[in-house]
Amino acid sequence: MPLNVLLLGPQGAGKGTQATRISSEYDIPHVASGEILRAEMAAGTDLGNRVRDVIGRGDLVSDDLMIELIRARLEQPDTDAGFVLDGFPRTLVQAEALDSILSGIGRSFSVVFSLQIPDEVAFERLRRRAQLEERADDTDEAIQRRLDLYHEETEPLIEYYRTRGRLVPIHGDRSENEVFAELQSALEQVPA
Ligand code: AP5
Ligand code: MG
């Protein structure tokens, strides 16, 4: 059975960090909406140039554009054994579209993790990351905007997935290793 994993959580919760580990441990591709967009920006494609300002402000890219990007990515043959999805869906419209994308390729989520951390911790982590990495949206203003949008648009998806089953809440304000150990023990329960 393919292992299809979704990571939900606010900015700085560790979605990218933990998805990278799941991807290498279980040998499934890490599909990260933000990484796809940053690669387009770095390559200077039309798409990258179109989204640059939106991302820099910490706003959301349009649902239509994101849905088509993720649809195309999940239809690639390297997802046959499964995938770990990070950064999508972020709105109810995206979640509903994802349901139809997945049923179109005969899939459903094996597990949906909700990584939870307080906003203060998110802020602290992203400020630290801003000193180490070059991410245009790790400014105080854009971090606040992203967190506000998370609470308004994305947090309701926790309830969306809870009512559909397979939601596993994870306390994210612990060391990377402790969080990963908990994810792994939940992944061991997934029927093979
Ligand atoms: P995206 O790239 O998805 O960024 P994000 O949601 O802002 O989330 P982050 O990447 O900041 O957080 P993360 O949870 O991955 O944390 P990480 O592991 O890096 O999106 C960027 C932008 O693209 C959006 O704002 C939007 O404009 C656009 N976009 C993307 N998807 C979209 C969509 N579906 N719809 C519309 N627009 C979309 O960890 C953060 C830091 O904390 C790191 O430095 C890490 O080392 C550290 N850390 C991680 N875990 C721990 C730990 N346990 N203890 C201490 N430090 C830790
Ligand atoms: Mg990330």
mmCIF file of C-alpha atoms and ligand atoms in Angstrom:
data_model
loop_
_atom_site.group_PDB
_atom_site.id
_atom_site.type_symbol
_atom_site.label_atom_id
_atom_site.label_comp_id
_atom_site.label_asym_id
_atom_site.label_seq_id
_atom_site.Cartn_x
_atom_site.Cartn_y
_atom_site.Cartn_z
ATOM 1 C CA MET A 1 0.000 0.000 0.000
ATOM 2 C CA PRO A 2 1.337 3.470 -0.823
ATOM 3 C CA LEU A 3 2.116 5.658 2.195
ATOM 4 C CA ASN A 4 0.371 9.006 1.671
ATOM 5 C CA VAL A 5 1.169 11.459 4.444
ATOM 6 C CA LEU A 6 -0.049 15.013 5.025
ATOM 7 C CA LEU A 7 1.615 17.450 7.430
ATOM 8 C CA LEU A 8 -0.488 20.365 8.663
ATOM 9 C CA GLY A 9 0.763 23.062 10.992
ATOM 10 C CA PRO A 10 1.604 26.729 11.329
ATOM 11 C CA GLN A 11 4.724 28.396 9.954
ATOM 12 C CA GLY A 12 7.764 27.131 11.816
ATOM 13 C CA ALA A 13 5.970 24.072 13.202
ATOM 14 C CA GLY A 14 8.565 21.860 11.546
ATOM 15 C CA LYS A 15 6.608 20.611 8.525
ATOM 16 C CA GLY A 16 9.588 20.885 6.187
ATOM 17 C CA THR A 17 12.026 19.543 8.786
ATOM 18 C CA GLN A 18 9.950 16.473 9.590
ATOM 19 C CA ALA A 19 8.772 15.858 6.010
ATOM 20 C CA THR A 20 12.417 15.644 4.916
ATOM 21 C CA ARG A 21 13.040 12.961 7.534
ATOM 22 C CA ILE A 22 9.889 10.996 6.659
ATOM 23 C CA SER A 23 10.837 11.206 2.985
ATOM 24 C CA SER A 24 14.273 9.686 3.535
ATOM 25 C CA GLU A 25 13.195 7.125 6.131
ATOM 26 C CA TYR A 26 10.271 5.786 4.071
ATOM 27 C CA ASP A 27 11.716 6.528 0.626
ATOM 28 C CA ILE A 28 8.790 8.576 -0.635
ATOM 29 C CA PRO A 29 9.017 12.001 -2.303
ATOM 30 C CA HIS A 30 8.589 15.161 -0.232
ATOM 31 C CA VAL A 31 6.091 17.396 -2.023
ATOM 32 C CA ALA A 32 6.386 20.891 -0.538
ATOM 33 C CA SER A 33 4.279 23.631 -2.131
ATOM 34 C CA GLY A 34 6.577 26.395 -0.845
ATOM 35 C CA GLU A 35 9.705 24.654 -2.196
ATOM 36 C CA ILE A 36 8.090 24.276 -5.629
ATOM 37 C CA LEU A 37 7.315 28.011 -5.651
ATOM 38 C CA ARG A 38 10.809 28.979 -4.422
ATOM 39 C CA ALA A 39 12.371 26.824 -7.168
ATOM 40 C CA GLU A 40 10.248 28.644 -9.777
ATOM 41 C CA MET A 41 11.337 32.011 -8.350
ATOM 42 C CA ALA A 42 15.001 30.999 -8.297
ATOM 43 C CA ALA A 43 14.779 29.849 -11.920
ATOM 44 C CA GLY A 44 13.095 33.141 -12.862
ATOM 45 C CA THR A 45 10.197 31.449 -14.667
ATOM 46 C CA ASP A 46 7.005 33.383 -15.533
ATOM 47 C CA LEU A 47 5.237 31.609 -12.709
ATOM 48 C CA GLY A 48 8.037 32.426 -10.272
ATOM 49 C CA ASN A 49 7.957 36.089 -11.253
ATOM 50 C CA ARG A 50 4.182 36.206 -10.896
ATOM 51 C CA VAL A 51 4.191 34.900 -7.299
ATOM 52 C CA ARG A 52 7.288 36.707 -5.992
ATOM 53 C CA ASP A 53 5.530 39.746 -4.503
ATOM 54 C CA VAL A 54 2.688 37.726 -3.008
ATOM 55 C CA ILE A 55 5.113 35.394 -1.239
ATOM 56 C CA GLY A 56 7.359 38.235 -0.059
ATOM 57 C CA ARG A 57 4.365 39.834 1.675
ATOM 58 C CA GLY A 58 3.375 36.551 3.295
ATOM 59 C CA ASP A 59 0.103 36.375 1.376
ATOM 60 C CA LEU A 60 -1.350 33.247 -0.180
ATOM 61 C CA VAL A 61 -0.917 32.387 -3.837
ATOM 62 C CA SER A 62 -4.266 31.842 -5.616
ATOM 63 C CA ASP A 63 -6.069 28.573 -5.076
ATOM 64 C CA ASP A 64 -6.364 27.871 -8.825
ATOM 65 C CA LEU A 65 -2.636 28.165 -9.406
ATOM 66 C CA MET A 66 -1.732 26.045 -6.367
ATOM 67 C CA ILE A 67 -4.263 23.336 -7.188
ATOM 68 C CA GLU A 68 -2.894 22.931 -10.722
ATOM 69 C CA LEU A 69 0.717 22.837 -9.485
ATOM 70 C CA ILE A 70 -0.041 20.149 -6.905
ATOM 71 C CA ARG A 71 -2.235 18.153 -9.259
ATOM 72 C CA ALA A 72 0.606 18.024 -11.804
ATOM 73 C CA ARG A 73 3.121 17.072 -9.103
ATOM 74 C CA LEU A 74 1.038 14.280 -7.552
ATOM 75 C CA GLU A 75 0.364 12.792 -10.974
ATOM 76 C CA GLN A 76 4.096 12.153 -11.505
ATOM 77 C CA PRO A 77 4.988 8.438 -11.380
ATOM 78 C CA ASP A 78 7.466 8.864 -8.482
ATOM 79 C CA THR A 79 4.470 9.206 -6.130
ATOM 80 C CA ASP A 80 3.356 5.636 -6.862
ATOM 81 C CA ALA A 81 4.814 4.397 -3.560
ATOM 82 C CA GLY A 82 3.334 7.375 -1.734
ATOM 83 C CA PHE A 83 4.352 10.908 -0.828
ATOM 84 C CA VAL A 84 4.637 13.311 2.071
ATOM 85 C CA LEU A 85 2.786 16.536 1.379
ATOM 86 C CA ASP A 86 3.732 19.791 3.165
ATOM 87 C CA GLY A 87 2.208 23.274 2.664
ATOM 88 C CA PHE A 88 -0.877 22.188 0.730
ATOM 89 C CA PRO A 89 -3.828 22.371 1.307
ATOM 90 C CA ARG A 90 -4.037 25.743 3.044
ATOM 91 C CA THR A 91 -7.664 26.673 2.348
ATOM 92 C CA LEU A 92 -10.942 24.805 2.307
ATOM 93 C CA VAL A 93 -11.115 25.188 -1.490
ATOM 94 C CA GLN A 94 -7.683 23.523 -1.760
ATOM 95 C CA ALA A 95 -8.683 20.715 0.620
ATOM 96 C CA GLU A 96 -11.773 19.926 -1.435
ATOM 97 C CA ALA A 97 -9.775 20.016 -4.670
ATOM 98 C CA LEU A 98 -7.185 17.709 -3.116
ATOM 99 C CA ASP A 99 -9.885 15.180 -2.261
ATOM 100 C CA SER A 100 -10.850 15.040 -5.900
ATOM 101 C CA ILE A 101 -7.213 14.896 -7.110
ATOM 102 C CA LEU A 102 -6.566 11.966 -4.771
ATOM 103 C CA SER A 103 -9.689 10.074 -5.701
ATOM 104 C CA GLY A 104 -8.738 10.648 -9.357
ATOM 105 C CA ILE A 105 -5.499 8.730 -8.789
ATOM 106 C CA GLY A 106 -7.182 6.199 -6.492
ATOM 107 C CA ARG A 107 -5.577 7.445 -3.271
ATOM 108 C CA SER A 108 -6.455 8.670 0.169
ATOM 109 C CA PHE A 109 -4.334 9.793 3.116
ATOM 110 C CA SER A 110 -2.782 7.081 5.268
ATOM 111 C CA VAL A 111 -2.373 9.659 8.014
ATOM 112 C CA VAL A 112 -2.762 13.424 8.527
ATOM 113 C CA PHE A 113 -0.458 14.936 11.151
ATOM 114 C CA SER A 114 -1.283 18.238 12.784
ATOM 115 C CA LEU A 115 1.939 19.712 14.235
ATOM 116 C CA GLN A 116 1.028 22.167 16.962
ATOM 117 C CA ILE A 117 3.160 24.981 18.404
ATOM 118 C CA PRO A 118 2.283 28.344 20.002
ATOM 119 C CA ASP A 119 2.689 31.466 17.836
ATOM 120 C CA GLU A 120 5.512 32.750 20.084
ATOM 121 C CA VAL A 121 7.553 29.634 19.332
ATOM 122 C CA ALA A 122 6.804 29.981 15.619
ATOM 123 C CA PHE A 123 8.047 33.561 15.671
ATOM 124 C CA GLU A 124 11.199 32.659 17.553
ATOM 125 C CA ARG A 125 12.063 29.811 15.169
ATOM 126 C CA LEU A 126 11.475 31.840 12.014
ATOM 127 C CA ARG A 127 13.514 34.758 13.330
ATOM 128 C CA ARG A 128 16.348 32.347 13.981
ATOM 129 C CA ARG A 129 15.953 30.835 10.508
ATOM 130 C CA ALA A 130 16.061 34.352 8.987
ATOM 131 C CA GLN A 131 19.624 34.685 10.305
ATOM 132 C CA LEU A 132 20.711 31.373 8.778
ATOM 133 C CA GLU A 133 18.829 31.174 5.491
ATOM 134 C CA GLU A 134 17.717 33.640 2.881
ATOM 135 C CA ARG A 135 13.911 33.481 2.809
ATOM 136 C CA ALA A 136 12.252 36.665 1.612
ATOM 137 C CA ASP A 137 9.190 35.983 3.774
ATOM 138 C CA ASP A 138 11.043 35.578 7.089
ATOM 139 C CA THR A 139 10.650 39.245 8.028
ATOM 140 C CA ASP A 140 8.627 40.189 11.136
ATOM 141 C CA GLU A 141 5.818 41.639 9.010
ATOM 142 C CA ALA A 142 5.527 38.682 6.669
ATOM 143 C CA ILE A 143 5.781 36.172 9.536
ATOM 144 C CA GLN A 144 2.860 37.891 11.285
ATOM 145 C CA ARG A 145 0.839 37.947 8.067
ATOM 146 C CA ARG A 146 1.507 34.236 7.458
ATOM 147 C CA LEU A 147 0.479 33.308 11.000
ATOM 148 C CA ASP A 148 -2.716 35.404 10.749
ATOM 149 C CA LEU A 149 -3.608 33.706 7.475
ATOM 150 C CA TYR A 150 -2.811 30.336 9.001
ATOM 151 C CA HIS A 151 -5.328 30.907 11.801
ATOM 152 C CA GLU A 152 -7.983 32.263 9.432
ATOM 153 C CA GLU A 153 -7.672 29.953 6.449
ATOM 154 C CA THR A 154 -5.690 26.844 7.339
ATOM 155 C CA GLU A 155 -6.434 26.014 10.965
ATOM 156 C CA PRO A 156 -10.066 25.085 10.122
ATOM 157 C CA LEU A 157 -8.651 22.222 8.031
ATOM 158 C CA ILE A 158 -7.698 20.414 11.250
ATOM 159 C CA GLU A 159 -11.413 19.995 11.893
ATOM 160 C CA TYR A 160 -11.993 19.093 8.229
ATOM 161 C CA TYR A 161 -9.570 16.166 8.492
ATOM 162 C CA ARG A 162 -10.604 15.244 12.024
ATOM 163 C CA THR A 163 -14.143 14.562 10.859
ATOM 164 C CA ARG A 164 -12.777 12.466 7.988
ATOM 165 C CA GLY A 165 -10.558 10.336 10.241
ATOM 166 C CA ARG A 166 -6.825 9.586 10.415
ATOM 167 C CA LEU A 167 -5.892 12.909 12.088
ATOM 168 C CA VAL A 168 -3.038 12.584 14.561
ATOM 169 C CA PRO A 169 -2.271 15.706 16.638
ATOM 170 C CA ILE A 170 1.413 16.129 17.492
ATOM 171 C CA HIS A 171 2.916 18.361 20.152
ATOM 172 C CA GLY A 172 5.517 20.186 18.054
ATOM 173 C CA ASP A 173 7.267 22.266 20.713
ATOM 174 C CA ARG A 174 9.872 19.618 21.481
ATOM 175 C CA SER A 175 13.171 18.579 19.967
ATOM 176 C CA GLU A 176 13.245 17.485 16.321
ATOM 177 C CA ASN A 177 14.142 13.946 17.407
ATOM 178 C CA GLU A 178 11.286 13.681 19.878
ATOM 179 C CA VAL A 179 8.784 14.909 17.295
ATOM 180 C CA PHE A 180 10.146 12.501 14.681
ATOM 181 C CA ALA A 181 9.941 9.562 17.109
ATOM 182 C CA GLU A 182 6.262 10.290 17.685
ATOM 183 C CA LEU A 183 5.575 10.580 13.947
ATOM 184 C CA GLN A 184 7.348 7.289 13.374
ATOM 185 C CA SER A 185 5.361 5.467 16.013
ATOM 186 C CA ALA A 186 2.137 6.685 14.390
ATOM 187 C CA LEU A 187 3.452 5.665 10.952
ATOM 188 C CA GLU A 188 4.182 2.154 12.272
ATOM 189 C CA GLN A 189 0.442 1.795 12.964
ATOM 190 C CA VAL A 190 -0.467 2.459 9.329
ATOM 191 C CA PRO A 191 -1.614 -0.815 7.732
ATOM 192 C CA ALA A 192 1.038 -2.012 5.237
HETATM 193 P P1 AP5 B 1 5.905 27.455 2.845
HETATM 194 O O1 AP5 B 1 7.206 27.250 2.247
HETATM 195 O O2 AP5 B 1 4.976 26.316 2.977
HETATM 196 O O3 AP5 B 1 6.175 28.132 4.247
HETATM 197 P P2 AP5 B 1 5.364 28.240 5.592
HETATM 198 O O4 AP5 B 1 4.004 27.686 5.614
HETATM 199 O O5 AP5 B 1 5.479 29.677 5.914
HETATM 200 O O6 AP5 B 1 6.075 27.313 6.581
HETATM 201 P P3 AP5 B 1 7.566 27.233 6.954
HETATM 202 O O7 AP5 B 1 8.328 26.603 5.858
HETATM 203 O O8 AP5 B 1 8.014 28.572 7.437
HETATM 204 O O9 AP5 B 1 7.450 26.296 8.223
HETATM 205 P P4 AP5 B 1 7.709 24.735 8.418
HETATM 206 O O10 AP5 B 1 6.569 24.199 9.223
HETATM 207 O O11 AP5 B 1 8.054 24.039 7.161
HETATM 208 O O12 AP5 B 1 8.938 24.782 9.396
HETATM 209 P P5 AP5 B 1 10.462 24.301 9.195
HETATM 210 O O13 AP5 B 1 10.544 22.821 9.226
HETATM 211 O O14 AP5 B 1 11.081 25.025 8.063
HETATM 212 O O15 AP5 B 1 5.110 28.607 2.064
HETATM 213 C C1 AP5 B 1 5.740 29.813 1.706
HETATM 214 C C2 AP5 B 1 4.766 30.713 0.960
HETATM 215 O O16 AP5 B 1 4.406 30.102 -0.300
HETATM 216 C C3 AP5 B 1 3.425 30.967 1.638
HETATM 217 O O17 AP5 B 1 3.476 31.996 2.594
HETATM 218 C C4 AP5 B 1 2.543 31.317 0.437
HETATM 219 O O18 AP5 B 1 2.787 32.611 -0.013
HETATM 220 C C5 AP5 B 1 3.047 30.342 -0.610
HETATM 221 N N1 AP5 B 1 2.313 29.071 -0.578
HETATM 222 C C6 AP5 B 1 2.841 27.835 -0.301
HETATM 223 N N2 AP5 B 1 1.876 26.894 -0.339
HETATM 224 C C7 AP5 B 1 0.723 27.540 -0.624
HETATM 225 C C8 AP5 B 1 -0.623 27.117 -0.785
HETATM 226 N N3 AP5 B 1 -0.958 25.817 -0.631
HETATM 227 N N4 AP5 B 1 -1.563 28.042 -1.064
HETATM 228 C C9 AP5 B 1 -1.234 29.342 -1.214
HETATM 229 N N5 AP5 B 1 0.016 29.814 -1.093
HETATM 230 C C10 AP5 B 1 0.993 28.930 -0.799
HETATM 231 O O19 AP5 B 1 11.059 24.837 10.568
HETATM 232 C C11 AP5 B 1 11.193 26.233 10.789
HETATM 233 C C12 AP5 B 1 12.493 26.515 11.554
HETATM 234 O O20 AP5 B 1 12.408 25.912 12.853
HETATM 235 C C13 AP5 B 1 13.732 25.927 10.884
HETATM 236 O O21 AP5 B 1 14.792 26.802 11.046
HETATM 237 C C14 AP5 B 1 13.962 24.621 11.640
HETATM 238 O O22 AP5 B 1 15.314 24.261 11.663
HETATM 239 C C15 AP5 B 1 13.451 24.944 13.034
HETATM 240 N N6 AP5 B 1 12.838 23.788 13.710
HETATM 241 C C16 AP5 B 1 12.072 22.822 13.161
HETATM 242 N N7 AP5 B 1 11.689 21.916 14.083
HETATM 243 C C17 AP5 B 1 12.240 22.330 15.268
HETATM 244 C C18 AP5 B 1 12.210 21.823 16.602
HETATM 245 N N8 AP5 B 1 11.530 20.710 16.912
HETATM 246 N N9 AP5 B 1 12.864 22.495 17.549
HETATM 247 C C19 AP5 B 1 13.544 23.643 17.250
HETATM 248 N N10 AP5 B 1 13.626 24.174 16.005
HETATM 249 C C20 AP5 B 1 12.982 23.533 15.029
HETATM 250 MG MG MG B 2 8.423 24.677 5.194
#
